[in-house]
Amino acid sequence: MENRAIRIALIGDYDPQVTAHQAIPVALGLVAENLQRTVQFEWLATEEIGTDTALTQFDGFWCVPASPYKSEDGALRAIRFAREQGRPFLGTCGGFQHAVLEYSRNVLGWADAEHGETSPESERAVLTPLSCSLVEAIDVIHLQPGSLIAKAYEKSEIEEGYRCRYGVNPQFEQHLMSDQLQAVGRDSEGDLRAIELKKHPFFVATLFQPERAALKGKMPPLVRAFIEACGLRD
């Protein structure tokens, strides 16, 4: 089974103009070359993810940037599948935001949880505008020692790029991070930038976009760790 192709579902609505969407196939190619594994990927348009979508065929799920998605429900359905079925999951930027939203609704039971970008008047907007928009910004992130993300980077402090305007609402952060969900990355101001799910093989989400490094010819360590986790399903 060593040569079996690793199959990745890219959750999101592909747009060739989005920098992250340009970077993701390059990142996966660099990782495949490094690991000497065949990595196949398929874009899953959110509008096409329904109850009958064959999600079981994928080894891992990457919820990609460029939200709001055409179908919030479709994105959340795929994220929930990865979370409940123990399939490796990576969420970047919009994927981070929707991983938080899915957890809020389906684990914490906050049926009224909303994304502030699409429902700004909601009393339970678990994602709200960042105090300082991180559009085309690069910042330092401090990683939690022993976390999956720290192990991937093999260091406790990294620099990564963003294109993001929304993050976790500070009003709900303590409750969100009180059980299975862990805060594993914070910026220089102490704001939440990366999360992981306990008791899951690999469930990591970042507000930053590690895939961007691939456009400079650098293999993203977090993407490598994600694909390695997918490969363990052999």
PDB file of N, CA, C and O in Angstrom, residues 83-117:
ATOM      1  N   ARG A  83     -13.994  16.117  11.050  1.00  0.00           N
ATOM      2  CA  ARG A  83     -13.886  16.143  12.512  1.00  0.00           C
ATOM      3  C   ARG A  83     -14.444  14.868  13.126  1.00  0.00           C
ATOM      4  O   ARG A  83     -13.789  14.229  13.962  1.00  0.00           O
ATOM      5  N   GLU A  84     -15.633  14.463  12.719  1.00  0.00           N
ATOM      6  CA  GLU A  84     -16.289  13.319  13.347  1.00  0.00           C
ATOM      7  C   GLU A  84     -15.679  11.991  12.923  1.00  0.00           C
ATOM      8  O   GLU A  84     -15.674  11.031  13.705  1.00  0.00           O
ATOM      9  N   GLN A  85     -15.149  11.915  11.706  1.00  0.00           N
ATOM     10  CA  GLN A  85     -14.599  10.656  11.201  1.00  0.00           C
ATOM     11  C   GLN A  85     -13.100  10.525  11.421  1.00  0.00           C
ATOM     12  O   GLN A  85     -12.488   9.544  10.992  1.00  0.00           O
ATOM     13  N   GLY A  86     -12.499  11.500  12.079  1.00  0.00           N
ATOM     14  CA  GLY A  86     -11.075  11.420  12.367  1.00  0.00           C
ATOM     15  C   GLY A  86     -10.188  11.515  11.139  1.00  0.00           C
ATOM     16  O   GLY A  86      -9.072  10.996  11.136  1.00  0.00           O
ATOM     17  N   ARG A  87     -10.670  12.199  10.093  1.00  0.00           N
ATOM     18  CA  ARG A  87      -9.852  12.381   8.889  1.00  0.00           C
ATOM     19  C   ARG A  87      -8.980  13.625   9.070  1.00  0.00           C
ATOM     20  O   ARG A  87      -9.458  14.650   9.576  1.00  0.00           O
ATOM     21  N   PRO A  88      -7.713  13.564   8.667  1.00  0.00           N
ATOM     22  CA  PRO A  88      -6.855  14.740   8.780  1.00  0.00           C
ATOM     23  C   PRO A  88      -7.496  15.962   8.133  1.00  0.00           C
ATOM     24  O   PRO A  88      -8.056  15.881   7.028  1.00  0.00           O
ATOM     25  N   PHE A  89      -7.383  17.090   8.834  1.00  0.00           N
ATOM     26  CA  PHE A  89      -8.012  18.336   8.375  1.00  0.00           C
ATOM     27  C   PHE A  89      -7.043  19.489   8.546  1.00  0.00           C
ATOM     28  O   PHE A  89      -6.383  19.629   9.575  1.00  0.00           O
ATOM     29  N   LEU A  90      -6.979  20.314   7.514  1.00  0.00           N
ATOM     30  CA  LEU A  90      -6.226  21.562   7.565  1.00  0.00           C
ATOM     31  C   LEU A  90      -7.159  22.679   7.117  1.00  0.00           C
ATOM     32  O   LEU A  90      -7.815  22.569   6.080  1.00  0.00           O
ATOM     33  N   GLY A  91      -7.223  23.729   7.883  1.00  0.00           N
ATOM     34  CA  GLY A  91      -8.016  24.899   7.504  1.00  0.00           C
ATOM     35  C   GLY A  91      -7.117  26.119   7.492  1.00  0.00           C
ATOM     36  O   GLY A  91      -6.382  26.344   8.451  1.00  0.00           O
ATOM     37  N   THR A  92      -7.136  26.879   6.400  1.00  0.00           N
ATOM     38  CA  THR A  92      -6.328  28.092   6.344  1.00  0.00           C
ATOM     39  C   THR A  92      -7.219  29.288   6.009  1.00  0.00           C
ATOM     40  O   THR A  92      -8.051  29.202   5.115  1.00  0.00           O
ATOM     41  N   CYS A  93      -7.038  30.362   6.756  1.00  0.00           N
ATOM     42  CA  CYS A  93      -7.786  31.599   6.579  1.00  0.00           C
ATOM     43  C   CYS A  93      -9.303  31.347   6.716  1.00  0.00           C
ATOM     44  O   CYS A  93      -9.797  31.101   7.796  1.00  0.00           O
ATOM     45  N   GLY A  94     -10.045  31.352   5.599  1.00  0.00           N
ATOM     46  CA  GLY A  94     -11.473  31.057   5.672  1.00  0.00           C
ATOM     47  C   GLY A  94     -11.741  29.678   6.245  1.00  0.00           C
ATOM     48  O   GLY A  94     -12.766  29.448   6.889  1.00  0.00           O
ATOM     49  N   GLY A  95     -10.814  28.745   6.028  1.00  0.00           N
ATOM     50  CA  GLY A  95     -10.952  27.403   6.597  1.00  0.00           C
ATOM     51  C   GLY A  95     -10.858  27.423   8.108  1.00  0.00           C
ATOM     52  O   GLY A  95     -11.565  26.671   8.798  1.00  0.00           O
ATOM     53  N   PHE A  96     -10.001  28.272   8.654  1.00  0.00           N
ATOM     54  CA  PHE A  96      -9.916  28.469  10.098  1.00  0.00           C
ATOM     55  C   PHE A  96     -11.259  28.984  10.623  1.00  0.00           C
ATOM     56  O   PHE A  96     -11.810  28.458  11.599  1.00  0.00           O
ATOM     57  N   GLN A  97     -11.770  30.009   9.981  1.00  0.00           N
ATOM     58  CA  GLN A  97     -13.020  30.630  10.422  1.00  0.00           C
ATOM     59  C   GLN A  97     -14.171  29.630  10.426  1.00  0.00           C
ATOM     60  O   GLN A  97     -14.957  29.568  11.385  1.00  0.00           O
ATOM     61  N   HIS A  98     -14.264  28.828   9.384  1.00  0.00           N
ATOM     62  CA  HIS A  98     -15.384  27.894   9.283  1.00  0.00           C
ATOM     63  C   HIS A  98     -15.202  26.665  10.169  1.00  0.00           C
ATOM     64  O   HIS A  98     -16.191  26.051  10.587  1.00  0.00           O
ATOM     65  N   ALA A  99     -13.952  26.321  10.501  1.00  0.00           N
ATOM     66  CA  ALA A  99     -13.734  25.261  11.484  1.00  0.00           C
ATOM     67  C   ALA A  99     -14.257  25.707  12.851  1.00  0.00           C
ATOM     68  O   ALA A  99     -14.869  24.922  13.581  1.00  0.00           O
ATOM     69  N   VAL A 100     -14.033  26.967  13.183  1.00  0.00           N
ATOM     70  CA  VAL A 100     -14.549  27.525  14.436  1.00  0.00           C
ATOM     71  C   VAL A 100     -16.072  27.548  14.421  1.00  0.00           C
ATOM     72  O   VAL A 100     -16.735  27.197  15.414  1.00  0.00           O
ATOM     73  N   LEU A 101     -16.650  27.945  13.297  1.00  0.00           N
ATOM     74  CA  LEU A 101     -18.107  28.015  13.182  1.00  0.00           C
ATOM     75  C   LEU A 101     -18.728  26.622  13.302  1.00  0.00           C
ATOM     76  O   LEU A 101     -19.736  26.445  14.018  1.00  0.00           O
ATOM     77  N   GLU A 102     -18.141  25.639  12.634  1.00  0.00           N
ATOM     78  CA  GLU A 102     -18.672  24.268  12.696  1.00  0.00           C
ATOM     79  C   GLU A 102     -18.612  23.733  14.120  1.00  0.00           C
ATOM     80  O   GLU A 102     -19.569  23.121  14.608  1.00  0.00           O
ATOM     81  N   TYR A 103     -17.499  23.971  14.793  1.00  0.00           N
ATOM     82  CA  TYR A 103     -17.341  23.527  16.182  1.00  0.00           C
ATOM     83  C   TYR A 103     -18.359  24.209  17.086  1.00  0.00           C
ATOM     84  O   TYR A 103     -18.972  23.562  17.950  1.00  0.00           O
ATOM     85  N   SER A 104     -18.560  25.485  16.880  1.00  0.00           N
ATOM     86  CA  SER A 104     -19.513  26.242  17.694  1.00  0.00           C
ATOM     87  C   SER A 104     -20.920  25.654  17.600  1.00  0.00           C
ATOM     88  O   SER A 104     -21.603  25.471  18.606  1.00  0.00           O
ATOM     89  N   ARG A 105     -21.316  25.341  16.387  1.00  0.00           N
ATOM     90  CA  ARG A 105     -22.681  24.845  16.177  1.00  0.00           C
ATOM     91  C   ARG A 105     -22.859  23.383  16.581  1.00  0.00           C
ATOM     92  O   ARG A 105     -23.834  23.031  17.262  1.00  0.00           O
ATOM     93  N   ASN A 106     -21.917  22.540  16.179  1.00  0.00           N
ATOM     94  CA  ASN A 106     -22.134  21.098  16.297  1.00  0.00           C
ATOM     95  C   ASN A 106     -21.478  20.431  17.497  1.00  0.00           C
ATOM     96  O   ASN A 106     -21.823  19.292  17.815  1.00  0.00           O
ATOM     97  N   VAL A 107     -20.553  21.113  18.164  1.00  0.00           N
ATOM     98  CA  VAL A 107     -19.961  20.566  19.381  1.00  0.00           C
ATOM     99  C   VAL A 107     -20.479  21.321  20.598  1.00  0.00           C
ATOM    100  O   VAL A 107     -20.968  20.718  21.560  1.00  0.00           O
ATOM    101  N   LEU A 108     -20.403  22.654  20.541  1.00  0.00           N
ATOM    102  CA  LEU A 108     -20.893  23.444  21.671  1.00  0.00           C
ATOM    103  C   LEU A 108     -22.415  23.581  21.667  1.00  0.00           C
ATOM    104  O   LEU A 108     -23.004  23.967  22.681  1.00  0.00           O
ATOM    105  N   GLY A 109     -23.040  23.273  20.522  1.00  0.00           N
ATOM    106  CA  GLY A 109     -24.500  23.342  20.457  1.00  0.00           C
ATOM    107  C   GLY A 109     -25.046  24.751  20.307  1.00  0.00           C
ATOM    108  O   GLY A 109     -26.216  24.994  20.582  1.00  0.00           O
ATOM    109  N   TRP A 110     -24.207  25.669  19.829  1.00  0.00           N
ATOM    110  CA  TRP A 110     -24.662  27.038  19.609  1.00  0.00           C
ATOM    111  C   TRP A 110     -25.319  27.112  18.232  1.00  0.00           C
ATOM    112  O   TRP A 110     -24.692  27.488  17.246  1.00  0.00           O
ATOM    113  N   ALA A 111     -26.566  26.751  18.162  1.00  0.00           N
ATOM    114  CA  ALA A 111     -27.276  26.721  16.884  1.00  0.00           C
ATOM    115  C   ALA A 111     -27.345  28.102  16.235  1.00  0.00           C
ATOM    116  O   ALA A 111     -27.476  28.218  15.010  1.00  0.00           O
ATOM    117  N   ASP A 112     -27.242  29.146  17.041  1.00  0.00           N
ATOM    118  CA  ASP A 112     -27.335  30.508  16.530  1.00  0.00           C
ATOM    119  C   ASP A 112     -25.972  31.118  16.203  1.00  0.00           C
ATOM    120  O   ASP A 112     -25.870  32.299  15.883  1.00  0.00           O
ATOM    121  N   ALA A 113     -24.906  30.318  16.274  1.00  0.00           N
ATOM    122  CA  ALA A 113     -23.578  30.827  15.948  1.00  0.00           C
ATOM    123  C   ALA A 113     -23.526  31.232  14.477  1.00  0.00           C
ATOM    124  O   ALA A 113     -24.025  30.518  13.608  1.00  0.00           O
ATOM    125  N   GLU A 114     -22.914  32.375  14.200  1.00  0.00           N
ATOM    126  CA  GLU A 114     -22.836  32.879  12.837  1.00  0.00           C
ATOM    127  C   GLU A 114     -21.453  33.457  12.557  1.00  0.00           C
ATOM    128  O   GLU A 114     -20.667  33.716  13.463  1.00  0.00           O
ATOM    129  N   HIS A 115     -21.199  33.661  11.278  1.00  0.00           N
ATOM    130  CA  HIS A 115     -19.983  34.325  10.822  1.00  0.00           C
ATOM    131  C   HIS A 115     -20.333  35.801  10.634  1.00  0.00           C
ATOM    132  O   HIS A 115     -21.267  36.137   9.922  1.00  0.00           O
ATOM    133  N   GLY A 116     -19.560  36.670  11.259  1.00  0.00           N
ATOM    134  CA  GLY A 116     -19.861  38.098  11.195  1.00  0.00           C
ATOM    135  C   GLY A 116     -19.766  38.695   9.805  1.00  0.00           C
ATOM    136  O   GLY A 116     -20.316  39.770   9.554  1.00  0.00           O
ATOM    137  N   GLU A 117     -19.086  38.016   8.892  1.00  0.00           N
ATOM    138  CA  GLU A 117     -18.992  38.529   7.524  1.00  0.00           C
ATOM    139  C   GLU A 117     -20.322  38.417   6.797  1.00  0.00           C
ATOM    140  O   GLU A 117     -20.674  39.276   5.991  1.00  0.00           O
TER     141      GLU A 117
END
